[in-house]
Each structure stands twice: as C-alpha cells, then as structure tokens.
Amino acid sequence: MKNEKGFTLIEMMIVLLIISVLMLIALPSMTKNNSLVKSLGCEATIDLVQGQVGAYEAEKNTLPTIEELKDGGYIDTVTCPDKKPLLIDSKGVVSVSDDE
C-alpha cells in the first residue's frame, strides 16, 4: 500500500462547512446595504448634474433644462441609478422626480 498524501473526505467537508458559514454571514449584510448604495449613487448623480447646471449657466448665462444639458454633452444620463428621472426647477436646483 502506498502512502498517498491529500485531503480526506472529512477535511473537505469541514472546509466546505466553514465556507458555507462565512457565506451565510456575508451575504445578508451585502444585500442589506444595496439600498444604501443606490441612495448614495442617486445623491452623487444629483451633485454631478448640479455642478453641470452651474457650468452651463456660467457659459451660456441662462438656466438649462435636463434635455439641454444632455444635448450639449454636459451630462450623459438624466436618471438616477435606480432609474428615477432627474428634474431641474426654475431656480436651477436638481431633484429627483416623484413620477417614474
């Protein structure tokens, strides 16, 4: 009989058990933070568009619409990451539309 080195079935099962426990701990926290990530992504998009409103206003001396910003190449998206549309009010403040 040869003395072959390798993992036994018991050792492999223990490794799989440890990996499973780690996955059970990690996955719920990642899915819980998903809504927080979307919210922060929307806030970052609003801040970016607000900055481009200022750039457009400085260049053209008028407040833009979302369409004018997109057509002028100032922005490439008119929605948040969660697909809610962005609006610019009469004072140049960017917000998220309540309608979808």
N, C-alpha and C. Protein backbone atom coordinates (compact mmCIF):
# COMPACT_ATOMS: atom_id res chain seq x y z
N MET A 1 0.82 -1.17 0.00
CA MET A 1 0.00 0.00 0.00
C MET A 1 0.88 1.25 0.00
N LYS A 2 0.52 2.20 -0.87
CA LYS A 2 1.26 3.45 -0.95
C LYS A 2 0.71 4.43 0.08
N ASN A 3 1.58 5.30 0.58
CA ASN A 3 1.15 6.35 1.48
C ASN A 3 0.92 7.61 0.65
N GLU A 4 -0.30 7.78 0.11
CA GLU A 4 -0.64 8.94 -0.72
C GLU A 4 -1.06 10.10 0.16
N LYS A 5 -0.56 11.29 -0.22
CA LYS A 5 -0.89 12.47 0.55
C LYS A 5 -2.01 13.22 -0.16
N GLY A 6 -2.91 13.79 0.62
CA GLY A 6 -4.03 14.53 0.08
C GLY A 6 -5.06 14.78 1.17
N PHE A 7 -6.15 15.40 0.77
CA PHE A 7 -7.22 15.69 1.72
C PHE A 7 -8.16 14.50 1.84
N THR A 8 -8.59 14.26 3.05
CA THR A 8 -9.59 13.22 3.25
C THR A 8 -10.98 13.82 3.04
N LEU A 9 -11.96 12.97 2.93
CA LEU A 9 -13.33 13.43 2.74
C LEU A 9 -13.79 14.28 3.92
N ILE A 10 -13.42 13.91 5.13
CA ILE A 10 -13.79 14.68 6.32
C ILE A 10 -13.18 16.08 6.26
N GLU A 11 -11.92 16.20 5.88
CA GLU A 11 -11.28 17.51 5.79
C GLU A 11 -11.96 18.39 4.75
N MET A 12 -12.33 17.84 3.63
CA MET A 12 -13.02 18.59 2.59
C MET A 12 -14.39 19.05 3.08
N MET A 13 -15.10 18.21 3.81
CA MET A 13 -16.41 18.59 4.33
C MET A 13 -16.29 19.73 5.35
N ILE A 14 -15.25 19.69 6.17
CA ILE A 14 -15.04 20.75 7.15
C ILE A 14 -14.76 22.08 6.44
N VAL A 15 -13.94 22.06 5.40
CA VAL A 15 -13.64 23.27 4.63
C VAL A 15 -14.91 23.82 4.00
N LEU A 16 -15.74 22.96 3.40
CA LEU A 16 -17.00 23.39 2.81
C LEU A 16 -17.95 23.97 3.86
N LEU A 17 -17.96 23.39 5.05
CA LEU A 17 -18.79 23.89 6.13
C LEU A 17 -18.34 25.30 6.54
N ILE A 18 -17.05 25.52 6.66
CA ILE A 18 -16.52 26.84 7.03
C ILE A 18 -16.87 27.87 5.97
N ILE A 19 -16.70 27.51 4.71
CA ILE A 19 -17.03 28.42 3.61
C ILE A 19 -18.52 28.75 3.63
N SER A 20 -19.36 27.76 3.88
CA SER A 20 -20.81 27.99 3.94
C SER A 20 -21.18 28.94 5.07
N VAL A 21 -20.58 28.78 6.22
CA VAL A 21 -20.87 29.65 7.35
C VAL A 21 -20.44 31.08 7.02
N LEU A 22 -19.28 31.25 6.41
CA LEU A 22 -18.83 32.59 6.03
C LEU A 22 -19.77 33.23 5.02
N MET A 23 -20.28 32.46 4.09
CA MET A 23 -21.23 32.98 3.10
C MET A 23 -22.53 33.40 3.79
N LEU A 24 -22.99 32.62 4.75
CA LEU A 24 -24.22 32.96 5.47
C LEU A 24 -24.06 34.26 6.27
N ILE A 25 -22.86 34.54 6.71
CA ILE A 25 -22.61 35.78 7.44
C ILE A 25 -22.49 36.96 6.48
N ALA A 26 -21.82 36.78 5.36
CA ALA A 26 -21.51 37.89 4.46
C ALA A 26 -22.68 38.30 3.57
N LEU A 27 -23.43 37.39 3.02
CA LEU A 27 -24.47 37.71 2.05
C LEU A 27 -25.60 38.59 2.60
N PRO A 28 -26.13 38.35 3.78
CA PRO A 28 -27.20 39.24 4.26
C PRO A 28 -26.74 40.69 4.43
N SER A 29 -25.52 40.90 4.89
CA SER A 29 -25.06 42.28 5.06
C SER A 29 -24.85 42.96 3.72
N MET A 30 -24.45 42.22 2.69
CA MET A 30 -24.28 42.82 1.37
C MET A 30 -25.63 43.20 0.76
N THR A 31 -26.64 42.39 0.92
CA THR A 31 -27.95 42.71 0.36
C THR A 31 -28.64 43.82 1.14
N LYS A 32 -28.36 43.90 2.45
CA LYS A 32 -28.94 44.96 3.27
C LYS A 32 -28.39 46.32 2.85
N ASN A 33 -27.15 46.38 2.47
CA ASN A 33 -26.51 47.65 2.09
C ASN A 33 -26.81 48.04 0.65
N ASN A 34 -27.50 47.21 -0.11
CA ASN A 34 -27.79 47.50 -1.51
C ASN A 34 -28.65 48.76 -1.66
N SER A 35 -29.65 48.94 -0.82
CA SER A 35 -30.49 50.13 -0.91
C SER A 35 -29.71 51.39 -0.52
N LEU A 36 -28.80 51.27 0.43
CA LEU A 36 -27.96 52.39 0.81
C LEU A 36 -27.05 52.80 -0.35
N VAL A 37 -26.50 51.84 -1.04
CA VAL A 37 -25.64 52.12 -2.19
C VAL A 37 -26.42 52.83 -3.29
N LYS A 38 -27.64 52.38 -3.58
CA LYS A 38 -28.46 53.04 -4.60
C LYS A 38 -28.78 54.47 -4.20
N SER A 39 -29.09 54.69 -2.93
CA SER A 39 -29.40 56.03 -2.45
C SER A 39 -28.20 56.96 -2.59
N LEU A 40 -27.03 56.48 -2.20
CA LEU A 40 -25.82 57.30 -2.32
C LEU A 40 -25.46 57.53 -3.77
N GLY A 41 -25.73 56.56 -4.64
CA GLY A 41 -25.48 56.74 -6.06
C GLY A 41 -26.36 57.82 -6.65
N CYS A 42 -27.60 57.89 -6.19
CA CYS A 42 -28.52 58.92 -6.67
C CYS A 42 -28.07 60.29 -6.17
N GLU A 43 -27.64 60.38 -4.92
CA GLU A 43 -27.15 61.65 -4.38
C GLU A 43 -25.93 62.12 -5.17
N ALA A 44 -25.04 61.22 -5.51
CA ALA A 44 -23.84 61.59 -6.26
C ALA A 44 -24.22 62.06 -7.66
N THR A 45 -25.20 61.42 -8.29
CA THR A 45 -25.65 61.84 -9.61
C THR A 45 -26.27 63.23 -9.55
N ILE A 46 -27.07 63.48 -8.53
CA ILE A 46 -27.68 64.81 -8.37
C ILE A 46 -26.59 65.87 -8.19
N ASP A 47 -25.57 65.58 -7.38
CA ASP A 47 -24.47 66.53 -7.19
C ASP A 47 -23.73 66.80 -8.49
N LEU A 48 -23.51 65.76 -9.28
CA LEU A 48 -22.82 65.91 -10.56
C LEU A 48 -23.64 66.78 -11.51
N VAL A 49 -24.93 66.51 -11.62
CA VAL A 49 -25.79 67.28 -12.52
C VAL A 49 -25.89 68.73 -12.02
N GLN A 50 -25.94 68.92 -10.70
CA GLN A 50 -25.99 70.27 -10.15
C GLN A 50 -24.74 71.06 -10.54
N GLY A 51 -23.60 70.42 -10.51
CA GLY A 51 -22.37 71.07 -10.94
C GLY A 51 -22.39 71.44 -12.41
N GLN A 52 -22.99 70.57 -13.23
CA GLN A 52 -23.08 70.85 -14.66
C GLN A 52 -24.09 71.97 -14.95
N VAL A 53 -25.11 72.09 -14.11
CA VAL A 53 -26.05 73.22 -14.24
C VAL A 53 -25.28 74.52 -14.04
N GLY A 54 -24.41 74.55 -13.03
CA GLY A 54 -23.59 75.74 -12.79
C GLY A 54 -22.65 76.04 -13.94
N ALA A 55 -22.04 75.00 -14.50
CA ALA A 55 -21.14 75.20 -15.64
C ALA A 55 -21.89 75.73 -16.86
N TYR A 56 -23.06 75.18 -17.12
CA TYR A 56 -23.88 75.63 -18.26
C TYR A 56 -24.30 77.08 -18.05
N GLU A 57 -24.74 77.39 -16.83
CA GLU A 57 -25.20 78.74 -16.53
C GLU A 57 -24.06 79.75 -16.67
N ALA A 58 -22.85 79.38 -16.24
CA ALA A 58 -21.70 80.28 -16.36
C ALA A 58 -21.33 80.51 -17.82
N GLU A 59 -21.47 79.46 -18.63
CA GLU A 59 -21.10 79.56 -20.04
C GLU A 59 -22.14 80.27 -20.88
N LYS A 60 -23.43 79.98 -20.65
CA LYS A 60 -24.50 80.47 -21.52
C LYS A 60 -25.35 81.59 -20.89
N ASN A 61 -25.12 81.90 -19.62
CA ASN A 61 -25.88 82.93 -18.89
C ASN A 61 -27.38 82.66 -18.85
N THR A 62 -27.76 81.40 -18.80
CA THR A 62 -29.16 81.01 -18.67
C THR A 62 -29.23 79.65 -17.99
N LEU A 63 -30.34 79.39 -17.30
CA LEU A 63 -30.52 78.09 -16.66
C LEU A 63 -30.92 77.05 -17.71
N PRO A 64 -30.32 75.88 -17.65
CA PRO A 64 -30.64 74.85 -18.64
C PRO A 64 -31.79 73.96 -18.19
N THR A 65 -32.31 73.19 -19.13
CA THR A 65 -33.20 72.08 -18.82
C THR A 65 -32.35 70.81 -18.85
N ILE A 66 -32.91 69.74 -18.36
CA ILE A 66 -32.20 68.46 -18.40
C ILE A 66 -31.84 68.10 -19.84
N GLU A 67 -32.78 68.33 -20.76
CA GLU A 67 -32.55 67.98 -22.17
C GLU A 67 -31.41 68.81 -22.76
N GLU A 68 -31.34 70.10 -22.40
CA GLU A 68 -30.27 70.95 -22.91
C GLU A 68 -28.91 70.49 -22.39
N LEU A 69 -28.86 70.05 -21.14
CA LEU A 69 -27.61 69.53 -20.59
C LEU A 69 -27.17 68.26 -21.32
N LYS A 70 -28.13 67.38 -21.56
CA LYS A 70 -27.80 66.12 -22.25
C LYS A 70 -27.40 66.40 -23.70
N ASP A 71 -28.16 67.23 -24.41
CA ASP A 71 -27.85 67.53 -25.80
C ASP A 71 -26.53 68.28 -25.94
N GLY A 72 -26.19 69.11 -24.96
CA GLY A 72 -24.95 69.87 -25.00
C GLY A 72 -23.73 69.08 -24.58
N GLY A 73 -23.93 67.83 -24.15
CA GLY A 73 -22.80 67.00 -23.74
C GLY A 73 -22.32 67.25 -22.33
N TYR A 74 -23.08 67.97 -21.54
CA TYR A 74 -22.69 68.23 -20.16
C TYR A 74 -22.89 67.00 -19.27
N ILE A 75 -23.94 66.25 -19.56
CA ILE A 75 -24.23 65.02 -18.81
C ILE A 75 -24.54 63.91 -19.80
N ASP A 76 -24.41 62.67 -19.33
CA ASP A 76 -24.75 61.55 -20.21
C ASP A 76 -25.94 60.74 -19.71
N THR A 77 -26.47 61.11 -18.55
CA THR A 77 -27.64 60.41 -18.03
C THR A 77 -28.62 61.42 -17.45
N VAL A 78 -29.90 61.12 -17.55
CA VAL A 78 -30.93 62.00 -17.00
C VAL A 78 -31.72 61.28 -15.91
N THR A 79 -31.17 60.16 -15.42
CA THR A 79 -31.83 59.40 -14.36
C THR A 79 -30.81 59.03 -13.29
N CYS A 80 -31.33 58.72 -12.12
CA CYS A 80 -30.50 58.17 -11.05
C CYS A 80 -30.20 56.70 -11.36
N PRO A 81 -29.27 56.09 -10.63
CA PRO A 81 -29.02 54.66 -10.85
C PRO A 81 -30.25 53.77 -10.65
N ASP A 82 -31.21 54.23 -9.83
CA ASP A 82 -32.43 53.45 -9.63
C ASP A 82 -33.51 53.81 -10.65
N LYS A 83 -33.13 54.49 -11.73
CA LYS A 83 -33.98 54.82 -12.88
C LYS A 83 -35.02 55.90 -12.61
N LYS A 84 -34.92 56.63 -11.50
CA LYS A 84 -35.83 57.75 -11.26
C LYS A 84 -35.33 58.96 -12.04
N PRO A 85 -36.21 59.64 -12.78
CA PRO A 85 -35.76 60.78 -13.59
C PRO A 85 -35.38 62.00 -12.75
N LEU A 86 -34.43 62.77 -13.27
CA LEU A 86 -34.00 63.99 -12.62
C LEU A 86 -34.73 65.19 -13.21
N LEU A 87 -34.93 66.21 -12.39
CA LEU A 87 -35.58 67.45 -12.81
C LEU A 87 -34.73 68.64 -12.38
N ILE A 88 -34.85 69.74 -13.13
CA ILE A 88 -34.23 71.00 -12.74
C ILE A 88 -35.37 72.00 -12.59
N ASP A 89 -35.48 72.62 -11.40
CA ASP A 89 -36.57 73.59 -11.19
C ASP A 89 -36.19 74.96 -11.74
N SER A 90 -37.07 75.92 -11.56
CA SER A 90 -36.88 77.25 -12.14
C SER A 90 -35.73 78.01 -11.50
N LYS A 91 -35.25 77.54 -10.33
CA LYS A 91 -34.11 78.18 -9.68
C LYS A 91 -32.80 77.47 -9.98
N GLY A 92 -32.86 76.39 -10.77
CA GLY A 92 -31.66 75.65 -11.13
C GLY A 92 -31.28 74.56 -10.16
N VAL A 93 -32.20 74.17 -9.29
CA VAL A 93 -31.93 73.13 -8.30
C VAL A 93 -32.34 71.78 -8.88
N VAL A 94 -31.41 70.83 -8.82
CA VAL A 94 -31.66 69.49 -9.35
C VAL A 94 -32.30 68.64 -8.26
N SER A 95 -33.33 67.87 -8.65
CA SER A 95 -34.01 66.98 -7.72
C SER A 95 -34.46 65.73 -8.47
N VAL A 96 -34.98 64.78 -7.71
CA VAL A 96 -35.49 63.54 -8.28
C VAL A 96 -36.99 63.67 -8.46
N SER A 97 -37.46 63.24 -9.61
CA SER A 97 -38.90 63.28 -9.89
C SER A 97 -39.62 62.23 -9.08
N ASP A 98 -40.80 62.56 -8.59
CA ASP A 98 -41.62 61.59 -7.87
C ASP A 98 -42.28 60.62 -8.84
N ASP A 99 -42.49 61.04 -10.07
CA ASP A 99 -43.09 60.18 -11.09
C ASP A 99 -41.99 59.31 -11.69
N GLU A 100 -42.40 58.14 -12.21
CA GLU A 100 -41.43 57.29 -12.88
C GLU A 100 -41.79 57.13 -14.32
